[in-house]
């Protein structure tokens, strides 16, 4: 979990955020910095995959 978001909110979590910038949704992702050693390459890939899936348009008819 991030210690602080760019907006100064200390309760930010990884994943979709309630806050928006205008009409744009925000999604927090883990930082690949070595300081975040508890995030493995696999767990970071899972989070990036979640974002990719959420950004896809719904299937059409």
CSV table of N, CA, C and O in Angstrom, one decimal:
chain,number,residue,atom,x,y,z
A,1,UNK,N,0.8,-1.2,0.0
A,1,UNK,CA,0.0,0.0,0.0
A,1,UNK,C,0.9,1.2,0.0
A,1,UNK,O,1.8,1.3,0.8
A,2,UNK,N,0.6,2.2,-0.9
A,2,UNK,CA,1.4,3.4,-0.9
A,2,UNK,C,1.3,4.1,0.5
A,2,UNK,O,0.3,4.1,1.1
A,3,UNK,N,2.4,4.7,0.9
A,3,UNK,CA,2.4,5.5,2.1
A,3,UNK,C,1.7,6.8,2.0
A,3,UNK,O,1.1,7.3,2.9
A,4,UNK,N,1.7,7.4,0.8
A,4,UNK,CA,1.0,8.6,0.5
A,4,UNK,C,0.7,8.8,-0.9
A,4,UNK,O,1.6,8.5,-1.8
A,5,UNK,N,-0.4,9.2,-1.3
A,5,UNK,CA,-0.8,9.4,-2.7
A,5,UNK,C,-0.3,10.8,-3.2
A,5,UNK,O,0.1,11.6,-2.3
A,6,UNK,N,-0.2,11.0,-4.5
A,6,UNK,CA,0.2,12.3,-5.0
A,6,UNK,C,-0.7,13.4,-4.5
A,6,UNK,O,-0.4,14.6,-4.6
A,7,UNK,N,-1.9,13.1,-4.0
A,7,UNK,CA,-2.8,14.1,-3.5
A,7,UNK,C,-2.8,14.4,-2.0
A,7,UNK,O,-3.6,15.0,-1.5
A,8,UNK,N,-1.8,13.7,-1.4
A,8,UNK,CA,-1.6,13.9,0.0
A,8,UNK,C,-2.5,13.1,0.9
A,8,UNK,O,-2.6,13.2,2.1
A,9,UNK,N,-3.2,12.1,0.3
A,9,UNK,CA,-4.1,11.2,1.0
A,9,UNK,C,-3.3,10.0,1.5
A,9,UNK,O,-2.8,9.3,0.7
A,10,UNK,N,-3.3,9.8,2.8
A,10,UNK,CA,-2.5,8.7,3.3
A,10,UNK,C,-3.2,7.4,3.3
A,10,UNK,O,-2.6,6.4,3.6
A,11,UNK,N,-4.4,7.3,2.9
A,11,UNK,CA,-5.2,6.1,2.8
A,11,UNK,C,-5.3,5.5,1.4
A,11,UNK,O,-6.1,4.6,1.2
A,12,UNK,N,-4.5,6.0,0.5
A,12,UNK,CA,-4.6,5.4,-0.9
A,12,UNK,C,-4.2,4.0,-0.9
A,12,UNK,O,-3.3,3.5,-0.1
A,13,UNK,N,-4.8,3.2,-1.7
A,13,UNK,CA,-4.5,1.8,-1.9
A,13,UNK,C,-4.2,1.6,-3.4
A,13,UNK,O,-4.5,2.4,-4.2
A,14,UNK,N,-3.6,0.4,-3.7
A,14,UNK,CA,-3.3,0.1,-5.1
A,14,UNK,C,-4.7,-0.3,-5.7
A,14,UNK,O,-5.5,-1.0,-5.1
A,15,UNK,N,-4.9,0.2,-6.9
A,15,UNK,CA,-6.1,-0.2,-7.7
A,15,UNK,C,-6.9,1.1,-8.0
A,15,UNK,O,-6.4,2.2,-7.9
A,16,UNK,N,-8.1,0.9,-8.4
A,16,UNK,CA,-9.0,2.1,-8.7
A,16,UNK,C,-9.2,2.9,-7.5
A,16,UNK,O,-9.3,2.5,-6.4
A,17,UNK,N,-9.2,4.3,-7.7
A,17,UNK,CA,-9.4,5.2,-6.7
A,17,UNK,C,-10.8,5.9,-6.8
A,17,UNK,O,-11.4,5.9,-7.9
A,18,UNK,N,-11.3,6.3,-5.7
A,18,UNK,CA,-12.6,7.1,-5.7
A,18,UNK,C,-12.5,8.4,-6.3
A,18,UNK,O,-13.4,8.9,-7.0
A,19,UNK,N,-11.3,9.0,-6.2
A,19,UNK,CA,-11.0,10.4,-6.7
A,19,UNK,C,-10.9,10.3,-8.2
A,19,UNK,O,-10.5,9.4,-8.8
A,20,UNK,N,-11.3,11.4,-8.9
A,20,UNK,CA,-11.1,11.6,-10.3
A,20,UNK,C,-10.4,12.9,-10.6
A,20,UNK,O,-10.3,13.8,-9.7
A,21,UNK,N,-9.9,13.0,-11.8
A,21,UNK,CA,-9.4,14.3,-12.2
A,21,UNK,C,-10.3,14.7,-13.4
A,21,UNK,O,-10.2,14.0,-14.5
A,22,UNK,N,-11.2,15.6,-13.1
A,22,UNK,CA,-12.3,15.9,-14.1
A,22,UNK,C,-13.1,14.6,-14.2
A,22,UNK,O,-13.6,14.1,-13.2
A,23,UNK,N,-13.3,14.1,-15.4
A,23,UNK,CA,-14.0,12.9,-15.6
A,23,UNK,C,-13.1,11.7,-15.7
A,23,UNK,O,-13.6,10.6,-16.0
A,24,UNK,N,-11.8,11.9,-15.5
A,24,UNK,CA,-10.9,10.8,-15.7
A,24,UNK,C,-10.7,10.0,-14.4
A,24,UNK,O,-10.4,10.6,-13.3
A,25,UNK,N,-10.9,8.7,-14.4
A,25,UNK,CA,-10.7,7.9,-13.3
A,25,UNK,C,-9.2,7.7,-13.0
A,25,UNK,O,-8.4,7.8,-13.9
A,26,UNK,N,-8.9,7.5,-11.7
A,26,UNK,CA,-7.5,7.3,-11.3
A,26,UNK,C,-7.3,5.9,-10.9
A,26,UNK,O,-8.1,5.3,-10.2
A,27,UNK,N,-6.1,5.3,-11.2
A,27,UNK,CA,-5.8,4.0,-10.8
A,27,UNK,C,-4.4,4.0,-10.3
A,27,UNK,O,-3.4,4.3,-11.0
A,28,UNK,N,-4.2,3.7,-9.0
A,28,UNK,CA,-2.8,3.7,-8.4
A,28,UNK,C,-2.2,2.3,-8.7
A,28,UNK,O,-2.8,1.3,-8.6
A,29,UNK,N,-0.9,2.4,-9.1
A,29,UNK,CA,-0.1,1.2,-9.4
A,29,UNK,C,1.1,1.2,-8.5
A,29,UNK,O,1.6,2.2,-8.1
A,30,UNK,N,1.6,0.0,-8.3
A,30,UNK,CA,2.8,-0.1,-7.4
A,30,UNK,C,4.0,0.5,-8.2
A,30,UNK,O,4.1,0.4,-9.4
A,31,UNK,N,4.9,1.1,-7.4
A,31,UNK,CA,6.1,1.7,-7.9
A,31,UNK,C,7.1,0.6,-8.0
A,31,UNK,O,7.4,-0.2,-7.1
A,32,UNK,N,7.8,0.4,-9.2
A,32,UNK,CA,8.8,-0.7,-9.3
A,32,UNK,C,10.1,-0.4,-8.6
A,32,UNK,O,11.0,-1.1,-8.8
A,33,UNK,N,10.2,0.6,-7.8
A,33,UNK,CA,11.4,1.0,-7.1
A,33,UNK,C,11.8,-0.2,-6.2
A,33,UNK,O,11.0,-0.9,-5.7
A,34,UNK,N,13.1,-0.3,-6.0
A,34,UNK,CA,13.6,-1.3,-5.1
A,34,UNK,C,13.2,-1.2,-3.7
A,34,UNK,O,13.3,-2.1,-2.9
A,35,UNK,N,12.7,0.0,-3.4
A,35,UNK,CA,12.2,0.3,-2.0
A,35,UNK,C,10.9,-0.5,-1.7
A,35,UNK,O,10.5,-0.6,-0.6
A,36,UNK,N,10.2,-0.9,-2.7
A,36,UNK,CA,9.0,-1.7,-2.6
A,36,UNK,C,9.3,-3.2,-2.8
A,36,UNK,O,8.6,-3.8,-3.7
A,37,UNK,N,10.2,-3.7,-2.1
A,37,UNK,CA,10.6,-5.1,-2.3
A,37,UNK,C,9.5,-6.1,-2.1
A,37,UNK,O,9.6,-7.2,-2.6
A,38,UNK,N,8.4,-5.8,-1.4
A,38,UNK,CA,7.4,-6.7,-1.1
A,38,UNK,C,6.5,-6.9,-2.4
A,38,UNK,O,5.8,-7.9,-2.5
A,39,UNK,N,6.7,-6.1,-3.4
A,39,UNK,CA,6.0,-6.2,-4.7
A,39,UNK,C,6.9,-7.0,-5.6
A,39,UNK,O,8.0,-6.6,-6.0
A,40,UNK,N,6.5,-8.2,-6.0
A,40,UNK,CA,7.3,-9.0,-6.9
A,40,UNK,C,7.0,-8.7,-8.3
A,40,UNK,O,5.9,-8.0,-8.6
A,41,UNK,N,7.8,-9.1,-9.3
A,41,UNK,CA,7.5,-8.8,-10.7
A,41,UNK,C,6.1,-9.4,-11.0
A,41,UNK,O,5.3,-8.8,-11.7
A,42,UNK,N,5.8,-10.6,-10.5
A,42,UNK,CA,4.5,-11.2,-10.8
A,42,UNK,C,3.3,-10.5,-10.2
A,42,UNK,O,2.3,-10.3,-10.9
A,43,UNK,N,3.5,-10.0,-9.0
A,43,UNK,CA,2.4,-9.3,-8.3
A,43,UNK,C,2.2,-7.9,-9.0
A,43,UNK,O,1.0,-7.4,-9.1
A,44,UNK,N,3.3,-7.3,-9.4
A,44,UNK,CA,3.1,-6.0,-10.2
A,44,UNK,C,2.4,-6.2,-11.5
A,44,UNK,O,1.6,-5.5,-11.9
A,45,UNK,N,2.8,-7.3,-12.2
A,45,UNK,CA,2.2,-7.7,-13.5
A,45,UNK,C,0.7,-7.9,-13.3
A,45,UNK,O,-0.1,-7.5,-14.2
A,46,UNK,N,0.3,-8.5,-12.2
A,46,UNK,CA,-1.1,-8.7,-11.9
A,46,UNK,C,-1.9,-7.4,-11.8
A,46,UNK,O,-3.0,-7.3,-12.3
A,47,UNK,N,-1.3,-6.4,-11.1
A,47,UNK,CA,-1.9,-5.1,-10.9
A,47,UNK,C,-2.0,-4.4,-12.3
A,47,UNK,O,-3.0,-3.8,-12.6
A,48,UNK,N,-1.0,-4.5,-13.1
A,48,UNK,CA,-1.0,-3.8,-14.4
A,48,UNK,C,-2.0,-4.5,-15.3
A,48,UNK,O,-2.7,-3.8,-16.1
A,49,UNK,N,-2.2,-5.8,-15.2
A,49,UNK,CA,-3.2,-6.5,-15.9
A,49,UNK,C,-4.6,-6.1,-15.5
A,49,UNK,O,-5.5,-6.0,-16.3
A,50,UNK,N,-4.8,-5.9,-14.2
A,50,UNK,CA,-6.1,-5.5,-13.7
A,50,UNK,C,-6.5,-4.1,-14.3
A,50,UNK,O,-7.6,-3.9,-14.7
A,51,UNK,N,-5.5,-3.2,-14.4
A,51,UNK,CA,-5.7,-1.9,-15.0
A,51,UNK,C,-6.1,-2.1,-16.5
A,51,UNK,O,-7.0,-1.5,-17.0
A,52,UNK,N,-5.3,-2.9,-17.2
A,52,UNK,CA,-5.5,-3.1,-18.6
A,52,UNK,C,-7.0,-3.7,-18.8
A,52,UNK,O,-7.7,-3.2,-19.7
A,53,UNK,N,-7.4,-4.6,-18.0
A,53,UNK,CA,-8.7,-5.2,-18.2
A,53,UNK,C,-9.8,-4.2,-17.9
A,53,UNK,O,-10.8,-4.1,-18.6
A,54,UNK,N,-9.6,-3.3,-16.9
A,54,UNK,CA,-10.6,-2.3,-16.6
A,54,UNK,C,-10.6,-1.2,-17.6
A,54,UNK,O,-11.7,-0.6,-17.8
A,55,UNK,N,-9.6,-1.0,-18.4
A,55,UNK,CA,-9.5,0.1,-19.4
A,55,UNK,C,-10.1,-0.4,-20.7
A,55,UNK,O,-10.4,0.4,-21.6
A,56,UNK,N,-10.3,-1.7,-20.9
A,56,UNK,CA,-10.9,-2.2,-22.1
A,56,UNK,C,-12.4,-1.8,-22.3
A,56,UNK,O,-13.1,-1.9,-21.3
A,57,UNK,N,-12.8,-1.4,-23.5
A,57,UNK,CA,-14.2,-1.1,-23.6
A,57,UNK,C,-15.0,-2.4,-23.5
A,57,UNK,O,-14.5,-3.5,-23.8
A,58,UNK,N,-16.2,-2.3,-23.1
A,58,UNK,CA,-17.1,-3.6,-23.0
A,58,UNK,C,-17.2,-4.2,-24.4
A,58,UNK,O,-17.3,-3.5,-25.4
A,59,UNK,N,-17.4,-5.5,-24.4
A,59,UNK,CA,-17.6,-6.2,-25.7
A,59,UNK,C,-18.9,-5.7,-26.4
A,59,UNK,O,-19.9,-5.5,-25.7
A,60,UNK,N,-18.8,-5.5,-27.7
A,60,UNK,CA,-19.9,-5.0,-28.4
A,60,UNK,C,-20.8,-6.1,-28.8
A,60,UNK,O,-20.5,-7.3,-28.6
A,61,UNK,N,-21.9,-5.8,-29.4
A,61,UNK,CA,-22.9,-6.8,-29.9
A,61,UNK,C,-22.4,-7.7,-30.9
A,61,UNK,O,-21.5,-7.5,-31.7
